Amino acid sequence: MDDIDIEVVADPELEDPVFIEGLPGVGHVGKLVAEHLVEEFDGELVRRVYTTDFPPQVTVDDDGVAELTHAEFHHVDADGQDLVVLTGDHQAASNEGHYTLTTAFLDIAEEFGCERAFALGGVPTGELIEDDEYGVLAARTDDIDREELEAAGVEFRENEPAGGIVGVSGLVLGLGARRGLPAACLMGETSGYLVDPKSAQAVLEVLQGLLDIEVDFADLEERAEEMEEVVGKIQEMQGGGGGMPSEDELRYIG
């Protein structure tokens, strides 16, 4: 297999599509949003992207069928707004792989005619968020209007996110800017300890305003209720002096 292998599944004709990136990251926020869009609007698989920079493994479905790890692009028709949505279970394992793979992703978005992009992710707070006050931070290329983003509910905070934006989400902006693609990264506040459907909903609320679409949040709300039980157990442990669970103890969540 080549370092990157792109499988063409379908070639729909799109009108003014927007590229949406939602790969795994902090709180799996971007991945949750991307998968929710694909499921709610019955997205159509259009590309599979394989790379030797993904982990050497296969996924196995309920029927025991194995498939090589890959990323997927779906066409989503959201209330007449065409979206090209990228999601998957992994990011690249190396610095070089991140650059090479993001370049391939942007090439695919360009091939479909995307002239605007939104990368989605989470920004860790290091503590559980109380009272559902999930802020959404943003970063942008200089050809995306700041006032439009703020009107949709995002915040720009000095020196945040600390250390910048790593992975594909950051490179969609950095490499996108170099090829003239207007792009913004929407980052929901999240503890960083758990898969966070509430943070994903906060990001999705901003995104639907920017795209002028309407999204049913029922499935995310159901997942959020399930996570509330987990959060309750964590708070009990904190109250008992047990501290936060270890990474190994939380590995099953999500």
Coordinates of C-alpha atoms in Angstrom, one line a residue:
M1 CA 0.0 0.0 0.0
D2 CA 1.1 3.6 -0.7
D3 CA 1.8 5.9 2.2
I4 CA -1.7 7.4 1.5
D5 CA -4.3 5.5 -0.5
I6 CA -7.6 7.3 -1.3
E7 CA -10.6 5.1 -2.3
V8 CA -13.2 6.9 -4.4
V9 CA -16.7 5.7 -3.3
A10 CA -19.0 8.3 -4.8
D11 CA -18.8 11.6 -6.7
P12 CA -21.9 13.6 -6.0
E13 CA -22.3 17.1 -7.5
L14 CA -22.2 19.7 -4.7
E15 CA -23.2 23.3 -4.6
D16 CA -21.0 25.7 -2.4
P17 CA -19.9 22.9 0.0
V18 CA -18.3 23.5 3.3
F19 CA -15.5 21.3 4.6
I20 CA -16.1 20.1 8.2
E21 CA -13.2 18.3 10.0
G22 CA -14.1 16.2 13.1
L23 CA -11.3 13.7 14.0
P24 CA -10.6 12.4 17.6
G25 CA -9.1 14.9 20.0
V26 CA -9.7 16.3 23.5
G27 CA -13.1 15.1 24.8
H28 CA -13.7 13.6 21.3
V29 CA -15.7 16.9 20.8
G30 CA -15.0 17.3 17.1
K31 CA -15.6 13.6 16.3
L32 CA -19.0 13.6 18.2
V33 CA -20.1 16.7 16.2
A34 CA -19.0 15.2 12.8
E35 CA -20.6 11.8 13.5
H36 CA -23.8 13.5 14.7
L37 CA -24.1 15.5 11.4
V38 CA -23.5 12.3 9.3
E39 CA -26.1 10.4 11.3
E40 CA -28.8 13.1 11.6
F41 CA -28.7 14.0 7.9
D42 CA -28.1 10.5 6.6
G43 CA -24.7 11.3 5.1
E44 CA -23.3 9.5 2.0
L45 CA -19.9 8.0 2.2
V46 CA -17.8 9.5 -0.6
R47 CA -14.1 8.7 0.2
R48 CA -12.0 6.4 2.4
V49 CA -8.5 7.5 3.2
Y50 CA -5.9 4.9 4.2
T51 CA -2.4 5.7 5.4
T52 CA 0.5 3.8 6.9
D53 CA 0.6 6.5 9.5
F54 CA -2.5 5.1 11.1
P55 CA -2.1 2.4 13.8
P56 CA -1.5 -1.1 12.3
Q57 CA -4.9 -2.5 13.1
V58 CA -8.3 -3.3 11.8
T59 CA -11.8 -2.7 13.1
V60 CA -14.2 -5.6 13.5
D61 CA -18.0 -5.1 13.1
D62 CA -20.9 -6.9 14.7
D63 CA -20.7 -9.7 12.1
G64 CA -17.0 -10.2 12.7
V65 CA -15.9 -8.6 9.5
A66 CA -12.5 -6.8 9.7
E67 CA -11.7 -3.6 7.9
L68 CA -8.4 -1.7 7.7
T69 CA -8.3 1.5 9.8
H70 CA -9.1 4.6 7.7
A71 CA -10.7 8.0 7.7
E72 CA -13.9 8.8 5.9
F73 CA -15.4 11.7 4.0
H74 CA -19.2 11.9 3.9
H75 CA -21.4 14.2 1.8
V76 CA -24.1 15.6 4.1
D77 CA -27.1 17.6 2.7
A78 CA -28.0 19.7 5.8
D79 CA -31.2 21.7 5.0
G80 CA -29.9 22.3 1.5
Q81 CA -26.3 23.2 2.7
D82 CA -23.8 20.7 1.2
L83 CA -21.2 19.6 3.7
V84 CA -18.1 17.5 3.2
V85 CA -17.6 15.9 6.6
L86 CA -14.3 14.2 7.6
T87 CA -14.2 11.8 10.5
G88 CA -12.5 8.7 11.7
D89 CA -11.1 6.9 14.7
H90 CA -7.4 8.0 14.6
Q91 CA -5.0 10.9 13.8
A92 CA -1.6 10.4 12.3
A93 CA 1.1 8.9 14.5
S94 CA 3.9 11.2 13.4
N95 CA 4.6 14.9 12.8
E96 CA 5.3 14.2 9.1
G97 CA 2.2 12.1 8.9
H98 CA 0.0 14.9 10.2
Y99 CA 1.3 17.3 7.5
T100 CA 1.1 14.7 4.7
L101 CA -2.4 13.5 5.7
T102 CA -3.8 17.0 6.2
T103 CA -2.6 18.0 2.8
A104 CA -4.4 15.0 1.4
F105 CA -7.6 15.9 3.3
L106 CA -7.4 19.5 2.0
D107 CA -6.8 18.2 -1.6
I108 CA -10.0 16.2 -1.3
A109 CA -12.0 19.2 0.1
E110 CA -10.6 21.3 -2.8
E111 CA -11.6 18.6 -5.3
F112 CA -15.2 18.8 -4.0
G113 CA -15.1 22.6 -4.4
C114 CA -15.0 23.6 -0.7
E115 CA -14.2 27.2 -0.3
R116 CA -14.6 27.4 3.5
A117 CA -13.7 25.1 6.3
F118 CA -14.4 24.5 10.0
A119 CA -12.2 22.3 12.1
L120 CA -13.9 21.1 15.3
G121 CA -12.3 20.1 18.6
G122 CA -12.1 20.6 22.3
V123 CA -10.0 22.8 24.6
P124 CA -9.2 21.3 28.0
T125 CA -10.1 23.2 31.2
G126 CA -8.6 20.5 33.6
E127 CA -11.7 20.5 35.7
L128 CA -15.3 19.4 35.4
I129 CA -17.6 22.1 34.0
E130 CA -20.5 23.2 36.3
D131 CA -24.0 24.4 35.3
D132 CA -23.6 23.6 31.6
E133 CA -21.5 26.7 31.0
Y134 CA -19.6 25.4 28.0
G135 CA -17.9 28.1 26.2
V136 CA -16.7 27.8 22.6
L137 CA -13.4 29.3 21.7
A138 CA -12.3 30.0 18.2
A139 CA -9.2 30.5 16.0
R140 CA -9.4 31.6 12.4
T141 CA -7.5 32.4 9.3
D142 CA -7.4 36.1 8.5
D143 CA -10.0 35.8 5.7
I144 CA -12.7 34.5 8.0
D145 CA -14.8 37.4 9.6
R146 CA -14.3 37.6 13.3
E147 CA -17.5 39.4 13.9
E148 CA -19.5 36.7 12.2
L149 CA -17.9 34.1 14.5
E150 CA -18.6 36.2 17.6
A151 CA -22.2 36.7 16.5
A152 CA -22.6 32.9 16.4
G153 CA -21.4 32.7 20.0
V154 CA -17.7 32.0 20.0
E155 CA -15.1 33.7 22.2
F156 CA -11.6 34.8 21.3
R157 CA -9.4 34.8 24.4
E158 CA -5.9 36.1 24.7
N159 CA -3.3 33.3 24.8
E160 CA -5.9 30.6 24.5
P161 CA -5.8 27.8 23.7
A162 CA -2.4 27.7 25.5
G163 CA 0.2 26.1 23.3
G164 CA -1.8 26.6 20.1
I165 CA -3.8 23.9 18.2
V166 CA -2.1 20.6 17.5
G167 CA -3.1 17.9 15.0
V168 CA -5.3 18.0 11.9
S169 CA -7.5 20.8 13.3
G170 CA -4.5 23.2 13.6
L171 CA -3.1 22.2 10.3
V172 CA -6.5 22.8 8.5
L173 CA -6.0 26.4 9.5
G174 CA -2.2 26.6 9.0
L175 CA -2.0 24.7 5.7
G176 CA -5.4 26.0 4.6
A177 CA -4.3 29.6 4.9
R178 CA -1.3 28.8 2.7
R179 CA -3.6 27.7 -0.1
G180 CA -6.1 30.5 0.4
L181 CA -8.8 28.5 2.2
P182 CA -10.8 30.5 4.7
A183 CA -11.0 28.4 7.8
A184 CA -11.9 28.5 11.5
C185 CA -11.4 26.1 14.4
L186 CA -14.3 25.8 16.9
M187 CA -13.2 24.4 20.2
G188 CA -15.7 23.5 23.0
E189 CA -14.5 23.8 26.6
T190 CA -14.2 20.3 28.2
S191 CA -12.6 18.9 31.2
G192 CA -10.3 16.8 29.0
Y193 CA -11.0 13.7 31.2
L194 CA -14.1 12.3 29.4
V195 CA -15.9 12.0 26.1
D196 CA -18.0 15.1 26.3
P197 CA -21.4 15.2 24.4
K198 CA -22.3 18.5 26.2
S199 CA -19.3 20.3 24.8
A200 CA -20.1 18.8 21.4
Q201 CA -23.6 20.2 21.6
A202 CA -22.2 23.6 22.4
V203 CA -20.0 23.5 19.3
L204 CA -22.8 22.2 17.1
E205 CA -25.0 25.0 18.3
V206 CA -22.4 27.5 17.1
L207 CA -21.9 25.6 13.8
Q208 CA -25.6 25.5 13.0
G209 CA -25.8 29.2 13.4
L210 CA -22.8 29.8 11.1
L211 CA -24.2 27.4 8.4
D212 CA -27.9 28.4 8.9
I213 CA -29.1 24.8 9.4
E214 CA -31.2 23.2 12.1
V215 CA -30.0 20.1 13.9
D216 CA -31.8 17.7 16.2
F217 CA -29.8 17.3 19.4
A218 CA -31.7 14.4 20.9
D219 CA -29.0 11.8 20.5
L220 CA -26.3 14.0 21.9
E221 CA -28.6 14.9 24.9
E222 CA -29.1 11.2 25.5
R223 CA -25.4 10.6 25.5
A224 CA -24.9 13.6 27.8
E225 CA -27.3 12.0 30.3
E226 CA -25.3 8.8 30.3
M227 CA -22.1 10.8 30.9
E228 CA -23.8 12.6 33.8
E229 CA -23.9 9.3 35.7
V230 CA -20.1 9.0 35.1
V231 CA -19.5 12.5 36.2
G232 CA -21.6 11.9 39.3
K233 CA -19.4 8.9 40.2
I234 CA -16.2 11.0 39.6
Q235 CA -17.5 13.8 41.9
E236 CA -18.2 11.1 44.6
M237 CA -14.6 10.0 44.3
Q238 CA -13.4 13.5 44.5
G239 CA -15.5 14.1 47.6
G240 CA -14.1 11.0 49.2
G241 CA -10.6 12.2 48.6
G242 CA -10.1 9.7 45.8
G243 CA -9.2 12.3 43.2
M244 CA -9.7 11.9 39.5
P245 CA -9.8 8.4 38.1
S246 CA -6.6 7.4 36.2
E247 CA -6.4 7.3 32.4
D248 CA -6.7 3.5 32.6
E249 CA -9.9 3.7 34.6
L250 CA -11.4 6.1 32.2
R251 CA -10.3 4.3 29.0
Y252 CA -13.6 2.5 28.6
I253 CA -15.7 5.7 28.5
G254 CA -17.1 6.8 25.2

